[in-house]
Amino acid sequence: KGMSSSSSAAEQHGHHAVGGRELVPLAALIKEESRTERHAVTRSRICAREDGGVGGEVGEAETRRPLLRYGCAAQSKKGEDFFLLRTDCARPSTSSSSSTTSHPPTFAVFAVLDGHNGDAAAIYTRDNLLNHVLSAMPQGLSREEWLHSLPRALVAGFVKTDKEFQTKGQTSGTTATFAIIDGWTITVASVGDSRCILDAQGGAVSLLTVDHRLEENVEERERVTASGGEVGRLSVVGGAEIGPLRCWPGGLCLSRSIGDIDVGEFIVPVPYVKQVKLSNTGGRLIIASDGIWDALSSDAAAKCCRGLPAELAAKQVVKEALKTRGLKDDTTCVVVDIIPPDQTIRPLSPPKKMNKLKSLIFRKKAKDQPNKLTKQLSSVGMVEEIFEEGSAILSERLVVG
């Protein structure tokens, strides 16, 4: 390296050759080395920016990551709803430069778990699912490779969590809606009917989950019956059938869950997974148990809390749900605002005022269609869909230890 630097400097400054060797002033060599060093640092910063702030210098790339503000509110009836709020999860450092930084890359996890037949499955999932997801992730990945591998690792983590919990012999089960936020990329995996919606700037509301209720989900009914399960309502004396569609044996209304050892192999733990990337205008996630969604549509939940900071927004969504339906079930809501780094608060416009007649019509419409699935993403340019996978057959392609 020293020879090439000397030769380059000699050529640039026209120095003499004595005895076949170039004689270069020390000042010229120092200047050349300084310039080479500056170029190396610049290249390092460019690589860091392209990698979204992973490894290398913590500076411009790191400040471009969004800010997260979140809040949670809940009203308990049975005590089987649980949630997870973590913003300091360390992503495994894999690039050679990342080991030199004192600020390891992190990601955030927000989850809602709605247990049934007891709280054991929900508690176990809350405490173990993230570790199983991370253990399913290959080692030595760049940030882009990490994001690309997340959907499959989430599937493997859900399946392993279910497998390990069932070895305990407990009959409890749980829904799980699990959102990982890494920079501007959101990856959501879910089983059951706890829902996650995205309210992007501009007012477009998108579903990032699918409700796994046999009553509403035709594809899941077909999957269960094709696997040999039976779908029907509860029969009472006299031959009458009541209540929602259920899977037999077991009588579970959901087609996917974690746990539920007593309902057979037709109820699977394979999650629906969706990964999207926000533009740098940001957005808001609302993750909630069915105590919210049985009372409010996705649009109604988003609109009722616009203009409020995350903590107050979560309380407002719960308040609206209870006002509409009362406390008939555990009711839990987590709100996460993904905010551009140059903003301190997210400038969402508050809901427009309605007259009483229009408000009643809107509420009736929302109540009549609480489970209508909105598959369209937000406005073009605000949200980019990266990955979507809903097939339970995906579990057959996984090796779960």
mmCIF file of C-alpha atoms in Angstrom:
data_model
loop_
_atom_site.group_PDB
_atom_site.id
_atom_site.type_symbol
_atom_site.label_atom_id
_atom_site.label_comp_id
_atom_site.label_asym_id
_atom_site.label_seq_id
_atom_site.Cartn_x
_atom_site.Cartn_y
_atom_site.Cartn_z
ATOM 1 C CA LYS A 1 0.000 0.000 0.000
ATOM 2 C CA GLY A 2 2.877 2.355 0.899
ATOM 3 C CA MET A 3 4.551 1.806 -2.466
ATOM 4 C CA SER A 4 1.412 2.561 -4.447
ATOM 5 C CA SER A 5 0.767 5.700 -2.389
ATOM 6 C CA SER A 6 4.340 6.905 -2.926
ATOM 7 C CA SER A 7 4.212 6.224 -6.632
ATOM 8 C CA SER A 8 0.881 8.020 -6.964
ATOM 9 C CA ALA A 9 2.133 11.011 -5.004
ATOM 10 C CA ALA A 10 5.342 11.200 -7.032
ATOM 11 C CA GLU A 11 3.405 11.192 -10.276
ATOM 12 C CA GLN A 12 1.070 13.911 -9.062
ATOM 13 C CA HIS A 13 3.797 16.198 -7.717
ATOM 14 C CA GLY A 14 6.516 15.504 -10.384
ATOM 15 C CA HIS A 15 9.238 14.466 -7.927
ATOM 16 C CA HIS A 16 12.731 13.211 -8.843
ATOM 17 C CA ALA A 17 14.043 9.658 -9.048
ATOM 18 C CA VAL A 18 17.439 9.034 -7.402
ATOM 19 C CA GLY A 19 19.082 5.638 -7.681
ATOM 20 C CA GLY A 20 15.926 4.205 -9.291
ATOM 21 C CA ARG A 21 13.782 5.153 -6.298
ATOM 22 C CA GLU A 22 11.255 7.951 -5.990
ATOM 23 C CA LEU A 23 12.009 10.631 -3.402
ATOM 24 C CA VAL A 24 8.688 12.001 -2.084
ATOM 25 C CA PRO A 25 8.441 14.728 0.574
ATOM 26 C CA LEU A 26 6.940 13.515 3.876
ATOM 27 C CA ALA A 27 4.235 16.209 3.743
ATOM 28 C CA ALA A 28 3.032 14.876 0.394
ATOM 29 C CA LEU A 29 2.784 11.327 1.765
ATOM 30 C CA ILE A 30 0.798 12.466 4.809
ATOM 31 C CA LYS A 31 -1.569 14.442 2.581
ATOM 32 C CA GLU A 32 -2.109 11.439 0.332
ATOM 33 C CA GLU A 33 -2.788 9.066 3.251
ATOM 34 C CA SER A 34 -5.252 11.545 4.770
ATOM 35 C CA ARG A 35 -7.152 11.765 1.500
ATOM 36 C CA THR A 36 -7.260 7.958 1.184
ATOM 37 C CA GLU A 37 -8.549 7.676 4.756
ATOM 38 C CA ARG A 38 -11.308 10.237 4.114
ATOM 39 C CA HIS A 39 -12.439 8.303 1.045
ATOM 40 C CA ALA A 40 -12.570 5.077 3.079
ATOM 41 C CA VAL A 41 -14.738 6.716 5.751
ATOM 42 C CA THR A 42 -17.055 8.130 3.081
ATOM 43 C CA ARG A 43 -17.463 4.691 1.503
ATOM 44 C CA SER A 44 -18.194 3.221 4.950
ATOM 45 C CA ARG A 45 -20.935 5.802 5.545
ATOM 46 C CA ILE A 46 -22.484 5.177 2.153
ATOM 47 C CA CYS A 47 -22.581 1.418 2.881
ATOM 48 C CA ALA A 48 -24.131 2.116 6.288
ATOM 49 C CA ARG A 49 -26.847 4.243 4.691
ATOM 50 C CA GLU A 50 -27.600 1.547 2.123
ATOM 51 C CA ASP A 51 -27.816 -0.998 4.925
ATOM 52 C CA GLY A 52 -30.308 1.118 6.874
ATOM 53 C CA GLY A 53 -27.906 1.947 9.697
ATOM 54 C CA VAL A 54 -26.688 -1.554 10.489
ATOM 55 C CA GLY A 55 -23.028 -1.667 11.417
ATOM 56 C CA GLY A 56 -20.477 0.955 10.511
ATOM 57 C CA GLU A 57 -20.911 4.501 11.691
ATOM 58 C CA VAL A 58 -23.802 5.555 13.875
ATOM 59 C CA GLY A 59 -24.701 8.905 12.402
ATOM 60 C CA GLU A 60 -26.825 9.965 9.488
ATOM 61 C CA ALA A 61 -28.005 6.391 8.777
ATOM 62 C CA GLU A 62 -29.122 5.884 12.362
ATOM 63 C CA THR A 63 -30.977 9.203 12.611
ATOM 64 C CA ARG A 64 -32.958 8.363 9.484
ATOM 65 C CA ARG A 65 -34.661 5.492 11.280
ATOM 66 C CA PRO A 66 -38.188 6.353 12.485
ATOM 67 C CA LEU A 67 -39.146 7.147 16.042
ATOM 68 C CA LEU A 68 -41.632 4.861 17.783
ATOM 69 C CA ARG A 69 -44.299 6.057 20.206
ATOM 70 C CA TYR A 70 -46.708 3.516 21.647
ATOM 71 C CA GLY A 71 -49.477 3.047 24.160
ATOM 72 C CA CYS A 72 -51.657 0.241 25.474
ATOM 73 C CA ALA A 73 -55.091 0.121 27.078
ATOM 74 C CA ALA A 74 -57.159 -2.819 28.282
ATOM 75 C CA GLN A 75 -60.339 -3.773 30.112
ATOM 76 C CA SER A 76 -60.431 -7.269 31.545
ATOM 77 C CA LYS A 77 -63.431 -9.555 31.887
ATOM 78 C CA LYS A 78 -61.866 -13.033 31.963
ATOM 79 C CA GLY A 79 -58.213 -12.120 32.436
ATOM 80 C CA GLU A 80 -56.984 -14.046 29.380
ATOM 81 C CA ASP A 81 -55.679 -11.170 27.226
ATOM 82 C CA PHE A 82 -51.941 -10.403 27.305
ATOM 83 C CA PHE A 83 -49.624 -8.110 25.370
ATOM 84 C CA LEU A 84 -45.922 -7.616 24.663
ATOM 85 C CA LEU A 85 -44.234 -4.216 24.206
ATOM 86 C CA ARG A 86 -40.481 -4.199 23.475
ATOM 87 C CA THR A 87 -38.439 -1.589 21.641
ATOM 88 C CA ASP A 88 -34.946 -2.760 22.589
ATOM 89 C CA CYS A 89 -34.638 -6.181 20.942
ATOM 90 C CA ALA A 90 -31.076 -6.691 19.694
ATOM 91 C CA ARG A 91 -30.783 -7.915 16.139
ATOM 92 C CA PRO A 92 -27.839 -10.325 15.869
ATOM 93 C CA SER A 93 -24.776 -8.410 14.694
ATOM 94 C CA THR A 94 -23.447 -10.141 11.638
ATOM 95 C CA SER A 95 -21.516 -7.719 9.427
ATOM 96 C CA SER A 96 -17.805 -7.294 10.097
ATOM 97 C CA SER A 97 -18.202 -3.577 10.804
ATOM 98 C CA SER A 98 -21.112 -3.903 13.223
ATOM 99 C CA SER A 99 -18.931 -5.419 15.922
ATOM 100 C CA THR A 100 -17.078 -2.110 16.277
ATOM 101 C CA THR A 101 -20.093 0.021 17.107
ATOM 102 C CA SER A 102 -21.259 0.666 20.655
ATOM 103 C CA HIS A 103 -24.867 0.877 19.437
ATOM 104 C CA PRO A 104 -25.985 -2.587 18.286
ATOM 105 C CA PRO A 105 -28.908 -2.570 15.835
ATOM 106 C CA THR A 106 -32.305 -3.053 17.432
ATOM 107 C CA PHE A 107 -35.865 -3.799 16.423
ATOM 108 C CA ALA A 108 -39.209 -3.533 18.204
ATOM 109 C CA VAL A 109 -41.881 -6.135 18.941
ATOM 110 C CA PHE A 110 -45.526 -5.471 19.743
ATOM 111 C CA ALA A 111 -47.963 -8.332 20.275
ATOM 112 C CA VAL A 112 -51.481 -9.064 21.483
ATOM 113 C CA LEU A 113 -52.462 -12.537 22.690
ATOM 114 C CA ASP A 114 -56.056 -13.501 23.435
ATOM 115 C CA GLY A 115 -56.203 -16.728 25.432
ATOM 116 C CA HIS A 116 -59.113 -19.137 25.745
ATOM 117 C CA ASN A 117 -59.759 -22.108 27.983
ATOM 118 C CA GLY A 118 -57.381 -20.541 30.491
ATOM 119 C CA ASP A 119 -54.394 -18.197 30.237
ATOM 120 C CA ALA A 120 -51.531 -20.726 30.081
ATOM 121 C CA ALA A 121 -51.044 -20.701 26.294
ATOM 122 C CA ALA A 122 -51.142 -16.899 26.085
ATOM 123 C CA ILE A 123 -48.552 -16.495 28.852
ATOM 124 C CA TYR A 124 -46.269 -19.164 27.382
ATOM 125 C CA THR A 125 -46.474 -17.589 23.925
ATOM 126 C CA ARG A 126 -45.775 -14.114 25.275
ATOM 127 C CA ASP A 127 -42.669 -15.375 27.073
ATOM 128 C CA ASN A 128 -41.234 -17.721 24.421
ATOM 129 C CA LEU A 129 -42.351 -16.864 20.887
ATOM 130 C CA LEU A 130 -39.720 -14.201 20.200
ATOM 131 C CA ASN A 131 -36.865 -16.484 21.265
ATOM 132 C CA HIS A 132 -38.148 -19.243 18.985
ATOM 133 C CA VAL A 133 -38.365 -16.812 16.059
ATOM 134 C CA LEU A 134 -34.793 -15.623 16.613
ATOM 135 C CA SER A 135 -33.477 -19.175 16.994
ATOM 136 C CA ALA A 136 -34.983 -20.008 13.591
ATOM 137 C CA MET A 137 -33.055 -17.184 11.929
ATOM 138 C CA PRO A 138 -29.870 -18.163 10.042
ATOM 139 C CA GLN A 139 -26.617 -16.638 11.257
ATOM 140 C CA GLY A 140 -24.388 -14.190 9.415
ATOM 141 C CA LEU A 141 -27.099 -12.161 7.679
ATOM 142 C CA SER A 142 -26.994 -8.601 6.437
ATOM 143 C CA ARG A 143 -29.942 -6.389 7.357
ATOM 144 C CA GLU A 144 -31.657 -6.962 4.021
ATOM 145 C CA GLU A 145 -31.169 -10.719 4.378
ATOM 146 C CA TRP A 146 -32.498 -10.516 7.940
ATOM 147 C CA LEU A 147 -35.679 -8.791 6.770
ATOM 148 C CA HIS A 148 -36.052 -11.262 3.905
ATOM 149 C CA SER A 149 -35.727 -14.204 6.324
ATOM 150 C CA LEU A 150 -38.150 -12.859 8.937
ATOM 151 C CA PRO A 151 -41.414 -14.240 7.464
ATOM 152 C CA ARG A 152 -40.154 -17.822 7.381
ATOM 153 C CA ALA A 153 -38.553 -17.499 10.821
ATOM 154 C CA LEU A 154 -41.878 -16.242 12.203
ATOM 155 C CA VAL A 155 -43.670 -19.291 10.801
ATOM 156 C CA ALA A 156 -41.049 -21.590 12.311
ATOM 157 C CA GLY A 157 -41.280 -19.747 15.645
ATOM 158 C CA PHE A 158 -45.073 -20.070 15.806
ATOM 159 C CA VAL A 159 -44.928 -23.785 14.969
ATOM 160 C CA LYS A 160 -42.198 -24.468 17.531
ATOM 161 C CA THR A 161 -44.008 -22.500 20.243
ATOM 162 C CA ASP A 162 -47.149 -24.547 19.630
ATOM 163 C CA LYS A 163 -45.207 -27.821 19.602
ATOM 164 C CA GLU A 164 -43.423 -27.086 22.872
ATOM 165 C CA PHE A 165 -46.526 -25.822 24.652
ATOM 166 C CA GLN A 166 -48.490 -28.923 23.693
ATOM 167 C CA THR A 167 -45.890 -31.124 25.395
ATOM 168 C CA LYS A 168 -47.087 -29.612 28.678
ATOM 169 C CA GLY A 169 -50.443 -31.351 28.221
ATOM 170 C CA GLN A 170 -52.510 -28.237 28.961
ATOM 171 C CA THR A 171 -55.684 -27.659 26.952
ATOM 172 C CA SER A 172 -55.416 -23.878 26.810
ATOM 173 C CA GLY A 173 -55.071 -22.039 23.501
ATOM 174 C CA THR A 174 -54.412 -18.512 22.297
ATOM 175 C CA THR A 175 -54.526 -16.178 19.331
ATOM 176 C CA ALA A 176 -51.270 -14.371 18.574
ATOM 177 C CA THR A 177 -50.730 -11.207 16.556
ATOM 178 C CA PHE A 178 -47.022 -10.463 16.499
ATOM 179 C CA ALA A 179 -45.579 -7.349 14.833
ATOM 180 C CA ILE A 180 -41.850 -6.743 14.308
ATOM 181 C CA ILE A 181 -40.796 -3.214 13.352
ATOM 182 C CA ASP A 182 -37.266 -2.752 12.007
ATOM 183 C CA GLY A 183 -36.731 0.714 10.605
ATOM 184 C CA TRP A 184 -39.528 1.389 8.124
ATOM 185 C CA THR A 185 -40.281 -2.306 7.575
ATOM 186 C CA ILE A 186 -43.196 -3.957 9.406
ATOM 187 C CA THR A 187 -43.588 -7.743 9.510
ATOM 188 C CA VAL A 188 -46.763 -9.128 11.080
ATOM 189 C CA ALA A 189 -47.577 -12.782 11.777
ATOM 190 C CA SER A 190 -50.925 -13.842 13.214
ATOM 191 C CA VAL A 191 -53.160 -16.759 14.103
ATOM 192 C CA GLY A 192 -56.719 -16.333 15.334
ATOM 193 C CA ASP A 193 -58.832 -13.193 15.305
ATOM 194 C CA SER A 194 -56.694 -10.593 17.050
ATOM 195 C CA ARG A 195 -56.213 -8.079 14.267
ATOM 196 C CA CYS A 196 -53.524 -5.592 13.202
ATOM 197 C CA ILE A 197 -54.360 -2.636 10.982
ATOM 198 C CA LEU A 198 -52.162 0.039 9.427
ATOM 199 C CA ASP A 199 -53.393 3.626 9.259
ATOM 200 C CA ALA A 200 -51.021 5.289 6.798
ATOM 201 C CA GLN A 201 -50.693 9.000 6.188
ATOM 202 C CA GLY A 202 -53.487 10.089 3.904
ATOM 203 C CA GLY A 203 -56.172 8.165 5.760
ATOM 204 C CA ALA A 204 -55.922 4.797 3.956
ATOM 205 C CA VAL A 205 -56.509 1.864 6.348
ATOM 206 C CA SER A 206 -55.066 -1.565 5.506
ATOM 207 C CA LEU A 207 -55.381 -4.939 7.178
ATOM 208 C CA LEU A 208 -52.066 -6.619 7.938
ATOM 209 C CA THR A 209 -53.763 -9.776 9.252
ATOM 210 C CA VAL A 210 -56.549 -12.157 8.286
ATOM 211 C CA ASP A 211 -59.273 -13.229 10.734
ATOM 212 C CA HIS A 212 -59.113 -16.997 11.209
ATOM 213 C CA ARG A 213 -62.767 -17.396 12.163
ATOM 214 C CA LEU A 214 -64.599 -20.305 10.592
ATOM 215 C CA GLU A 215 -67.813 -18.273 10.465
ATOM 216 C CA GLU A 216 -66.385 -15.646 8.109
ATOM 217 C CA ASN A 217 -63.355 -17.248 6.448
ATOM 218 C CA VAL A 218 -64.455 -19.504 3.587
ATOM 219 C CA GLU A 219 -60.900 -20.550 2.672
ATOM 220 C CA GLU A 220 -60.260 -21.774 6.209
ATOM 221 C CA ARG A 221 -63.503 -23.765 6.259
ATOM 222 C CA GLU A 222 -62.443 -25.460 3.040
ATOM 223 C CA ARG A 223 -58.991 -26.191 4.438
ATOM 224 C CA VAL A 224 -60.386 -27.777 7.600
ATOM 225 C CA THR A 225 -62.925 -29.948 5.798
ATOM 226 C CA ALA A 226 -60.363 -30.975 3.164
ATOM 227 C CA SER A 227 -58.125 -32.148 6.008
ATOM 228 C CA GLY A 228 -60.914 -34.360 7.373
ATOM 229 C CA GLY A 229 -62.321 -32.078 10.057
ATOM 230 C CA GLU A 230 -65.971 -31.235 10.535
ATOM 231 C CA VAL A 231 -67.370 -27.704 10.573
ATOM 232 C CA GLY A 232 -70.777 -27.063 12.108
ATOM 233 C CA ARG A 233 -72.719 -25.239 14.765
ATOM 234 C CA LEU A 234 -73.425 -26.384 18.285
ATOM 235 C CA SER A 235 -76.405 -28.737 18.417
ATOM 236 C CA VAL A 236 -78.859 -28.492 21.287
ATOM 237 C CA VAL A 237 -81.819 -30.551 22.420
ATOM 238 C CA GLY A 238 -84.377 -30.859 19.661
ATOM 239 C CA GLY A 239 -81.812 -30.745 16.858
ATOM 240 C CA ALA A 240 -81.524 -26.965 16.704
ATOM 241 C CA GLU A 241 -78.141 -25.467 15.853
ATOM 242 C CA ILE A 242 -76.931 -22.329 17.592
ATOM 243 C CA GLY A 243 -73.901 -20.067 17.687
ATOM 244 C CA PRO A 244 -71.027 -19.592 15.228
ATOM 245 C CA LEU A 245 -69.457 -22.284 13.083
ATOM 246 C CA ARG A 246 -66.994 -24.450 14.965
ATOM 247 C CA CYS A 247 -64.427 -27.146 14.212
ATOM 248 C CA TRP A 248 -65.155 -30.596 15.597
ATOM 249 C CA PRO A 249 -63.801 -32.275 17.639
ATOM 250 C CA GLY A 250 -63.230 -29.585 20.212
ATOM 251 C CA GLY A 251 -65.757 -26.984 19.072
ATOM 252 C CA LEU A 252 -63.273 -24.155 18.497
ATOM 253 C CA CYS A 253 -64.501 -21.157 16.482
ATOM 254 C CA LEU A 254 -61.003 -20.395 15.233
ATOM 255 C CA SER A 255 -59.183 -22.331 12.531
ATOM 256 C CA ARG A 256 -55.664 -21.363 13.643
ATOM 257 C CA SER A 257 -54.195 -20.906 17.113
ATOM 258 C CA ILE A 258 -51.319 -21.823 19.401
ATOM 259 C CA GLY A 259 -52.085 -24.601 21.871
ATOM 260 C CA ASP A 260 -55.533 -26.252 21.886
ATOM 261 C CA ILE A 261 -54.188 -29.776 22.196
ATOM 262 C CA ASP A 262 -57.736 -31.114 22.596
ATOM 263 C CA VAL A 263 -59.039 -30.008 19.181
ATOM 264 C CA GLY A 264 -56.926 -32.208 16.936
ATOM 265 C CA GLU A 265 -54.654 -31.503 13.995
ATOM 266 C CA PHE A 266 -57.176 -29.435 12.019
ATOM 267 C CA ILE A 267 -56.442 -26.286 14.020
ATOM 268 C CA VAL A 268 -52.958 -25.240 12.908
ATOM 269 C CA PRO A 269 -50.396 -22.809 14.397
ATOM 270 C CA VAL A 270 -49.123 -21.636 10.990
ATOM 271 C CA PRO A 271 -49.537 -17.850 10.876
ATOM 272 C CA TYR A 272 -50.650 -15.570 8.103
ATOM 273 C CA VAL A 273 -47.613 -13.357 7.467
ATOM 274 C CA LYS A 274 -47.473 -9.959 5.796
ATOM 275 C CA GLN A 275 -44.461 -7.684 5.393
ATOM 276 C CA VAL A 276 -44.712 -4.081 4.208
ATOM 277 C CA LYS A 277 -42.394 -1.104 4.000
ATOM 278 C CA LEU A 278 -43.637 2.382 4.850
ATOM 279 C CA SER A 279 -42.530 5.497 3.076
ATOM 280 C CA ASN A 280 -40.772 8.045 5.263
ATOM 281 C CA THR A 281 -44.106 9.726 6.027
ATOM 282 C CA GLY A 282 -44.753 7.075 8.675
ATOM 283 C CA GLY A 283 -47.956 5.448 9.882
ATOM 284 C CA ARG A 284 -49.883 4.026 12.823
ATOM 285 C CA LEU A 285 -50.442 0.403 13.821
ATOM 286 C CA ILE A 286 -53.469 -0.642 15.853
ATOM 287 C CA ILE A 287 -53.187 -4.175 17.257
ATOM 288 C CA ALA A 288 -56.143 -5.421 19.286
ATOM 289 C CA SER A 289 -58.019 -8.466 20.495
ATOM 290 C CA ASP A 290 -61.485 -9.376 19.208
ATOM 291 C CA GLY A 291 -63.057 -7.452 22.064
ATOM 292 C CA ILE A 292 -62.289 -4.396 19.912
ATOM 293 C CA TRP A 293 -63.069 -5.822 16.480
ATOM 294 C CA ASP A 294 -66.420 -7.301 17.497
ATOM 295 C CA ALA A 295 -67.480 -3.737 18.269
ATOM 296 C CA LEU A 296 -65.626 -1.607 15.700
ATOM 297 C CA SER A 297 -64.654 -1.966 12.065
ATOM 298 C CA SER A 298 -61.047 -1.311 11.081
ATOM 299 C CA ASP A 299 -61.963 2.091 9.640
ATOM 300 C CA ALA A 300 -63.974 3.061 12.718
ATOM 301 C CA ALA A 301 -61.105 2.141 15.072
ATOM 302 C CA ALA A 302 -58.624 4.169 13.028
ATOM 303 C CA LYS A 303 -60.863 7.218 12.677
ATOM 304 C CA CYS A 304 -61.925 7.437 16.306
ATOM 305 C CA CYS A 305 -58.381 8.056 17.544
ATOM 306 C CA ARG A 306 -56.791 10.185 14.828
ATOM 307 C CA GLY A 307 -55.141 13.310 16.150
ATOM 308 C CA LEU A 308 -54.362 11.693 19.517
ATOM 309 C CA PRO A 309 -50.933 10.540 20.742
ATOM 310 C CA ALA A 310 -50.487 6.771 20.920
ATOM 311 C CA GLU A 311 -51.262 6.318 24.623
ATOM 312 C CA LEU A 312 -54.484 8.328 24.470
ATOM 313 C CA ALA A 313 -55.362 6.720 21.136
ATOM 314 C CA ALA A 314 -55.291 3.224 22.658
ATOM 315 C CA LYS A 315 -57.576 4.370 25.472
ATOM 316 C CA GLN A 316 -59.934 6.011 22.992
ATOM 317 C CA VAL A 317 -60.259 2.831 20.895
ATOM 318 C CA VAL A 318 -61.113 0.798 24.006
ATOM 319 C CA LYS A 319 -63.577 3.477 25.117
ATOM 320 C CA GLU A 320 -65.333 3.441 21.726
ATOM 321 C CA ALA A 321 -65.549 -0.358 21.709
ATOM 322 C CA LEU A 322 -67.058 -0.464 25.193
ATOM 323 C CA LYS A 323 -69.501 2.307 24.308
ATOM 324 C CA THR A 324 -70.660 0.322 21.271
ATOM 325 C CA ARG A 325 -70.849 -3.181 22.748
ATOM 326 C CA GLY A 326 -70.104 -3.105 26.456
ATOM 327 C CA LEU A 327 -67.574 -5.281 28.261
ATOM 328 C CA LYS A 328 -68.549 -8.698 26.909
ATOM 329 C CA ASP A 329 -64.972 -9.923 26.452
ATOM 330 C CA ASP A 330 -61.403 -9.014 27.371
ATOM 331 C CA THR A 331 -60.665 -5.869 25.388
ATOM 332 C CA THR A 332 -57.039 -4.966 24.637
ATOM 333 C CA CYS A 333 -55.548 -2.392 22.257
ATOM 334 C CA VAL A 334 -51.944 -1.478 21.415
ATOM 335 C CA VAL A 335 -51.243 1.605 19.284
ATOM 336 C CA VAL A 336 -47.817 2.195 17.727
ATOM 337 C CA ASP A 337 -46.913 5.399 15.882
ATOM 338 C CA ILE A 338 -44.028 5.158 13.404
ATOM 339 C CA ILE A 339 -42.836 8.729 13.129
ATOM 340 C CA PRO A 340 -40.351 10.401 10.755
ATOM 341 C CA PRO A 341 -37.206 11.286 12.740
ATOM 342 C CA ASP A 342 -37.542 15.029 12.154
ATOM 343 C CA GLN A 343 -40.966 15.123 13.829
ATOM 344 C CA THR A 344 -41.746 15.011 17.542
ATOM 345 C CA ILE A 345 -45.416 14.112 17.076
ATOM 346 C CA ARG A 346 -47.307 12.589 14.195
ATOM 347 C CA PRO A 347 -49.561 15.231 12.602
ATOM 348 C CA LEU A 348 -52.637 13.119 12.000
ATOM 349 C CA SER A 349 -55.716 15.108 11.233
ATOM 350 C CA PRO A 350 -58.555 14.586 13.736
ATOM 351 C CA PRO A 351 -61.805 12.995 12.552
ATOM 352 C CA LYS A 352 -64.244 15.276 10.800
ATOM 353 C CA LYS A 353 -67.383 16.150 12.696
ATOM 354 C CA MET A 354 -70.567 14.375 11.632
ATOM 355 C CA ASN A 355 -74.121 15.264 12.288
ATOM 356 C CA LYS A 356 -76.006 12.829 14.505
ATOM 357 C CA LEU A 357 -77.910 11.147 11.662
ATOM 358 C CA LYS A 358 -74.766 10.553 9.616
ATOM 359 C CA SER A 359 -73.003 9.255 12.731
ATOM 360 C CA LEU A 360 -75.766 6.725 13.399
ATOM 361 C CA ILE A 361 -75.700 5.535 9.779
ATOM 362 C CA PHE A 362 -71.915 5.168 9.888
ATOM 363 C CA ARG A 363 -72.012 3.223 13.145
ATOM 364 C CA LYS A 364 -74.712 0.887 11.850
ATOM 365 C CA LYS A 365 -72.715 0.214 8.688
ATOM 366 C CA ALA A 366 -69.583 -0.469 10.705
ATOM 367 C CA LYS A 367 -71.469 -2.855 12.974
ATOM 368 C CA ASP A 368 -73.055 -4.684 10.050
ATOM 369 C CA GLN A 369 -69.690 -5.305 8.377
ATOM 370 C CA PRO A 370 -67.140 -5.731 11.173
ATOM 371 C CA ASN A 371 -65.263 -8.556 9.465
ATOM 372 C CA LYS A 372 -65.123 -7.343 5.889
ATOM 373 C CA LEU A 373 -61.499 -7.842 4.817
ATOM 374 C CA THR A 374 -59.817 -4.880 3.131
ATOM 375 C CA LYS A 375 -56.984 -6.394 1.097
ATOM 376 C CA GLN A 376 -55.892 -3.220 -0.671
ATOM 377 C CA LEU A 377 -52.796 -1.488 0.584
ATOM 378 C CA SER A 378 -52.642 2.221 1.313
ATOM 379 C CA SER A 379 -52.140 4.872 -1.324
ATOM 380 C CA VAL A 380 -49.464 4.218 -3.904
ATOM 381 C CA GLY A 381 -46.085 5.410 -2.690
ATOM 382 C CA MET A 382 -46.973 5.256 1.012
ATOM 383 C CA VAL A 383 -46.806 1.494 1.581
ATOM 384 C CA GLU A 384 -44.917 -1.125 -0.378
ATOM 385 C CA GLU A 385 -46.002 -4.740 -0.014
ATOM 386 C CA ILE A 386 -42.990 -7.035 0.245
ATOM 387 C CA PHE A 387 -44.338 -10.428 1.320
ATOM 388 C CA GLU A 388 -47.655 -12.158 1.938
ATOM 389 C CA GLU A 389 -48.223 -15.825 2.789
ATOM 390 C CA GLY A 390 -51.365 -17.322 4.253
ATOM 391 C CA SER A 391 -51.183 -21.010 3.362
ATOM 392 C CA ALA A 392 -51.083 -23.544 6.163
ATOM 393 C CA ILE A 393 -49.274 -25.898 3.776
ATOM 394 C CA LEU A 394 -46.202 -23.744 4.399
ATOM 395 C CA SER A 395 -45.616 -25.740 7.590
ATOM 396 C CA GLU A 396 -44.877 -28.821 5.515
ATOM 397 C CA ARG A 397 -41.893 -27.054 3.962
ATOM 398 C CA LEU A 398 -40.333 -26.220 7.334
ATOM 399 C CA VAL A 399 -38.004 -28.270 9.471
ATOM 400 C CA VAL A 400 -38.869 -27.474 13.070
ATOM 401 C CA GLY A 401 -36.497 -28.854 15.678
#
